[in-house]
């Protein structure tokens, strides 16, 4: 187990009450776990906002594979942005609808450009970028 440093946090009673409710809703076993996750989320958001360094995430895409050559278009987009595409997973939802998860890694502006291209592709029903930290 890695070494951790203990610290104290001062909160007004109402904020603590809300935080404890948050902990219960999200099923944390203690306050420290919740605080660590919130700090990690803030740091990941900051990393994406800075626009520097390497970020990671996923682009989840739902599309009708029969529509407007969407499969070919999505493949071409991924090849055009090959430096940002780490891997993909393809799922057949039914006879026509597909879900694809594109794991991305790279500079924030490149990953965002890839996500925007995927979202704008005719035939895509829904696409969403989930941002996370690489560390």
PDB file of C-alpha atoms in Angstrom:
ATOM      1  CA  UNK A   1       0.000   0.000   0.000  1.00  0.00           C
ATOM      2  CA  UNK A   2       1.322   3.424  -0.876  1.00  0.00           C
ATOM      3  CA  UNK A   3       2.040   5.942   1.833  1.00  0.00           C
ATOM      4  CA  UNK A   4      -0.615   8.583   2.447  1.00  0.00           C
ATOM      5  CA  UNK A   5      -0.413  11.922   4.207  1.00  0.00           C
ATOM      6  CA  UNK A   6      -3.101  12.895   6.675  1.00  0.00           C
ATOM      7  CA  UNK A   7      -4.529  16.406   6.586  1.00  0.00           C
ATOM      8  CA  UNK A   8      -7.354  18.244   8.253  1.00  0.00           C
ATOM      9  CA  UNK A   9     -10.251  20.016   6.558  1.00  0.00           C
ATOM     10  CA  UNK A  10     -12.472  22.622   8.194  1.00  0.00           C
ATOM     11  CA  UNK A  11     -16.067  22.833   6.950  1.00  0.00           C
ATOM     12  CA  UNK A  12     -19.126  24.673   8.147  1.00  0.00           C
ATOM     13  CA  UNK A  13     -21.806  22.308   9.519  1.00  0.00           C
ATOM     14  CA  UNK A  14     -24.230  22.717   6.595  1.00  0.00           C
ATOM     15  CA  UNK A  15     -21.549  21.958   3.995  1.00  0.00           C
ATOM     16  CA  UNK A  16     -20.441  18.910   5.992  1.00  0.00           C
ATOM     17  CA  UNK A  17     -24.049  17.706   6.134  1.00  0.00           C
ATOM     18  CA  UNK A  18     -24.361  18.043   2.343  1.00  0.00           C
ATOM     19  CA  UNK A  19     -21.001  16.330   1.835  1.00  0.00           C
ATOM     20  CA  UNK A  20     -22.000  13.414   4.068  1.00  0.00           C
ATOM     21  CA  UNK A  21     -25.217  13.047   2.044  1.00  0.00           C
ATOM     22  CA  UNK A  22     -23.107  13.044  -1.150  1.00  0.00           C
ATOM     23  CA  UNK A  23     -20.890  10.325   0.340  1.00  0.00           C
ATOM     24  CA  UNK A  24     -23.932   8.193   1.129  1.00  0.00           C
ATOM     25  CA  UNK A  25     -25.502   8.689  -2.284  1.00  0.00           C
ATOM     26  CA  UNK A  26     -22.277   7.731  -4.050  1.00  0.00           C
ATOM     27  CA  UNK A  27     -21.565   4.832  -1.682  1.00  0.00           C
ATOM     28  CA  UNK A  28     -18.167   5.931  -0.457  1.00  0.00           C
ATOM     29  CA  UNK A  29     -17.044   4.104   2.668  1.00  0.00           C
ATOM     30  CA  UNK A  30     -15.410   7.195   4.151  1.00  0.00           C
ATOM     31  CA  UNK A  31     -14.837  10.906   3.600  1.00  0.00           C
ATOM     32  CA  UNK A  32     -11.217  10.464   2.523  1.00  0.00           C
ATOM     33  CA  UNK A  33     -12.178   8.392  -0.523  1.00  0.00           C
ATOM     34  CA  UNK A  34     -14.723  11.003  -1.589  1.00  0.00           C
ATOM     35  CA  UNK A  35     -12.267  13.867  -1.126  1.00  0.00           C
ATOM     36  CA  UNK A  36      -9.579  12.018  -3.129  1.00  0.00           C
ATOM     37  CA  UNK A  37     -12.027  11.432  -6.010  1.00  0.00           C
ATOM     38  CA  UNK A  38     -13.175  15.048  -6.029  1.00  0.00           C
ATOM     39  CA  UNK A  39      -9.558  16.246  -6.085  1.00  0.00           C
ATOM     40  CA  UNK A  40      -8.717  13.855  -8.943  1.00  0.00           C
ATOM     41  CA  UNK A  41     -11.763  15.079 -10.904  1.00  0.00           C
ATOM     42  CA  UNK A  42     -10.722  18.704 -10.400  1.00  0.00           C
ATOM     43  CA  UNK A  43      -7.150  17.971 -11.511  1.00  0.00           C
ATOM     44  CA  UNK A  44      -8.327  16.067 -14.603  1.00  0.00           C
ATOM     45  CA  UNK A  45     -10.630  18.948 -15.538  1.00  0.00           C
ATOM     46  CA  UNK A  46      -7.735  21.365 -15.082  1.00  0.00           C
ATOM     47  CA  UNK A  47      -5.461  19.256 -17.292  1.00  0.00           C
ATOM     48  CA  UNK A  48      -8.024  19.270 -20.116  1.00  0.00           C
ATOM     49  CA  UNK A  49      -8.607  23.020 -19.683  1.00  0.00           C
ATOM     50  CA  UNK A  50      -4.891  23.852 -19.845  1.00  0.00           C
ATOM     51  CA  UNK A  51      -4.708  22.244 -23.265  1.00  0.00           C
ATOM     52  CA  UNK A  52      -1.188  20.934 -22.687  1.00  0.00           C
ATOM     53  CA  UNK A  53       0.208  17.517 -21.972  1.00  0.00           C
ATOM     54  CA  UNK A  54      -1.447  14.211 -22.702  1.00  0.00           C
ATOM     55  CA  UNK A  55      -5.036  13.417 -21.794  1.00  0.00           C
ATOM     56  CA  UNK A  56      -7.117  10.254 -22.071  1.00  0.00           C
ATOM     57  CA  UNK A  57     -10.775   9.461 -22.431  1.00  0.00           C
ATOM     58  CA  UNK A  58     -13.391   7.634 -24.446  1.00  0.00           C
ATOM     59  CA  UNK A  59     -15.748   8.628 -27.216  1.00  0.00           C
ATOM     60  CA  UNK A  60     -18.952   6.592 -27.110  1.00  0.00           C
ATOM     61  CA  UNK A  61     -20.797   6.536 -30.426  1.00  0.00           C
ATOM     62  CA  UNK A  62     -24.225   5.126 -31.312  1.00  0.00           C
ATOM     63  CA  UNK A  63     -25.126   4.863 -34.982  1.00  0.00           C
ATOM     64  CA  UNK A  64     -27.225   3.019 -37.542  1.00  0.00           C
ATOM     65  CA  UNK A  65     -24.727   1.075 -39.634  1.00  0.00           C
ATOM     66  CA  UNK A  66     -27.069   1.231 -42.655  1.00  0.00           C
ATOM     67  CA  UNK A  67     -27.148   5.033 -42.712  1.00  0.00           C
ATOM     68  CA  UNK A  68     -25.208   7.181 -45.170  1.00  0.00           C
ATOM     69  CA  UNK A  69     -21.972   5.142 -45.284  1.00  0.00           C
ATOM     70  CA  UNK A  70     -21.473   6.029 -41.625  1.00  0.00           C
ATOM     71  CA  UNK A  71     -19.132   3.085 -40.978  1.00  0.00           C
ATOM     72  CA  UNK A  72     -16.733   4.180 -43.733  1.00  0.00           C
ATOM     73  CA  UNK A  73     -16.877   7.790 -42.582  1.00  0.00           C
ATOM     74  CA  UNK A  74     -16.126   6.892 -38.957  1.00  0.00           C
ATOM     75  CA  UNK A  75     -13.249   4.652 -40.027  1.00  0.00           C
ATOM     76  CA  UNK A  76     -11.752   7.436 -42.162  1.00  0.00           C
ATOM     77  CA  UNK A  77     -12.054   9.907 -39.281  1.00  0.00           C
ATOM     78  CA  UNK A  78     -10.287   7.506 -36.937  1.00  0.00           C
ATOM     79  CA  UNK A  79      -7.483   6.944 -39.447  1.00  0.00           C
ATOM     80  CA  UNK A  80      -7.140  10.689 -39.960  1.00  0.00           C
ATOM     81  CA  UNK A  81      -6.732  11.037 -36.179  1.00  0.00           C
ATOM     82  CA  UNK A  82      -4.745   7.813 -35.700  1.00  0.00           C
ATOM     83  CA  UNK A  83      -2.296   9.545 -33.352  1.00  0.00           C
ATOM     84  CA  UNK A  84      -5.171  10.058 -30.874  1.00  0.00           C
ATOM     85  CA  UNK A  85      -6.953   6.697 -31.253  1.00  0.00           C
ATOM     86  CA  UNK A  86      -5.662   4.052 -28.867  1.00  0.00           C
ATOM     87  CA  UNK A  87      -8.261   1.339 -29.558  1.00  0.00           C
ATOM     88  CA  UNK A  88     -11.921   0.754 -30.373  1.00  0.00           C
ATOM     89  CA  UNK A  89     -14.613  -1.675 -29.274  1.00  0.00           C
ATOM     90  CA  UNK A  90     -17.645  -2.379 -31.432  1.00  0.00           C
ATOM     91  CA  UNK A  91     -20.968  -3.714 -30.100  1.00  0.00           C
ATOM     92  CA  UNK A  92     -24.020  -4.741 -32.145  1.00  0.00           C
ATOM     93  CA  UNK A  93     -27.052  -3.422 -30.247  1.00  0.00           C
ATOM     94  CA  UNK A  94     -29.589  -4.901 -32.676  1.00  0.00           C
ATOM     95  CA  UNK A  95     -29.899  -5.593 -36.422  1.00  0.00           C
ATOM     96  CA  UNK A  96     -29.163  -1.976 -37.314  1.00  0.00           C
ATOM     97  CA  UNK A  97     -27.802  -0.061 -34.335  1.00  0.00           C
ATOM     98  CA  UNK A  98     -24.183  -0.208 -33.231  1.00  0.00           C
ATOM     99  CA  UNK A  99     -22.275   1.195 -30.295  1.00  0.00           C
ATOM    100  CA  UNK A 100     -18.601   1.957 -30.628  1.00  0.00           C
ATOM    101  CA  UNK A 101     -16.241   3.003 -27.852  1.00  0.00           C
ATOM    102  CA  UNK A 102     -13.101   4.777 -29.031  1.00  0.00           C
ATOM    103  CA  UNK A 103     -10.341   4.962 -26.431  1.00  0.00           C
ATOM    104  CA  UNK A 104      -8.421   8.192 -27.025  1.00  0.00           C
ATOM    105  CA  UNK A 105      -5.116   9.557 -25.816  1.00  0.00           C
ATOM    106  CA  UNK A 106      -3.227  12.631 -26.926  1.00  0.00           C
ATOM    107  CA  UNK A 107      -3.122  16.392 -26.837  1.00  0.00           C
ATOM    108  CA  UNK A 108      -6.414  17.891 -25.676  1.00  0.00           C
ATOM    109  CA  UNK A 109      -6.987  19.859 -28.901  1.00  0.00           C
ATOM    110  CA  UNK A 110      -6.425  16.741 -31.038  1.00  0.00           C
ATOM    111  CA  UNK A 111      -8.783  14.591 -28.965  1.00  0.00           C
ATOM    112  CA  UNK A 112     -11.436  17.328 -29.004  1.00  0.00           C
ATOM    113  CA  UNK A 113     -11.106  17.677 -32.799  1.00  0.00           C
ATOM    114  CA  UNK A 114     -11.588  13.922 -33.185  1.00  0.00           C
ATOM    115  CA  UNK A 115     -14.659  13.957 -30.924  1.00  0.00           C
ATOM    116  CA  UNK A 116     -16.151  16.895 -32.833  1.00  0.00           C
ATOM    117  CA  UNK A 117     -15.620  15.125 -36.172  1.00  0.00           C
ATOM    118  CA  UNK A 118     -17.296  11.964 -34.895  1.00  0.00           C
ATOM    119  CA  UNK A 119     -20.260  13.911 -33.466  1.00  0.00           C
ATOM    120  CA  UNK A 120     -20.772  15.784 -36.741  1.00  0.00           C
ATOM    121  CA  UNK A 121     -20.831  12.625 -38.872  1.00  0.00           C
ATOM    122  CA  UNK A 122     -24.135  12.095 -40.663  1.00  0.00           C
ATOM    123  CA  UNK A 123     -25.746   8.903 -39.386  1.00  0.00           C
ATOM    124  CA  UNK A 124     -24.380   9.198 -35.852  1.00  0.00           C
ATOM    125  CA  UNK A 125     -27.337   9.184 -33.451  1.00  0.00           C
ATOM    126  CA  UNK A 126     -25.336  10.125 -30.372  1.00  0.00           C
ATOM    127  CA  UNK A 127     -21.681  10.662 -29.507  1.00  0.00           C
ATOM    128  CA  UNK A 128     -20.165  11.753 -26.235  1.00  0.00           C
ATOM    129  CA  UNK A 129     -16.620  12.371 -25.056  1.00  0.00           C
ATOM    130  CA  UNK A 130     -15.853  11.221 -21.520  1.00  0.00           C
ATOM    131  CA  UNK A 131     -12.752  12.968 -20.230  1.00  0.00           C
ATOM    132  CA  UNK A 132     -10.497  11.523 -17.567  1.00  0.00           C
ATOM    133  CA  UNK A 133      -6.962  11.845 -16.269  1.00  0.00           C
ATOM    134  CA  UNK A 134      -4.010   9.914 -17.619  1.00  0.00           C
ATOM    135  CA  UNK A 135      -2.360   9.659 -14.233  1.00  0.00           C
TER     136      UNK A 135
END
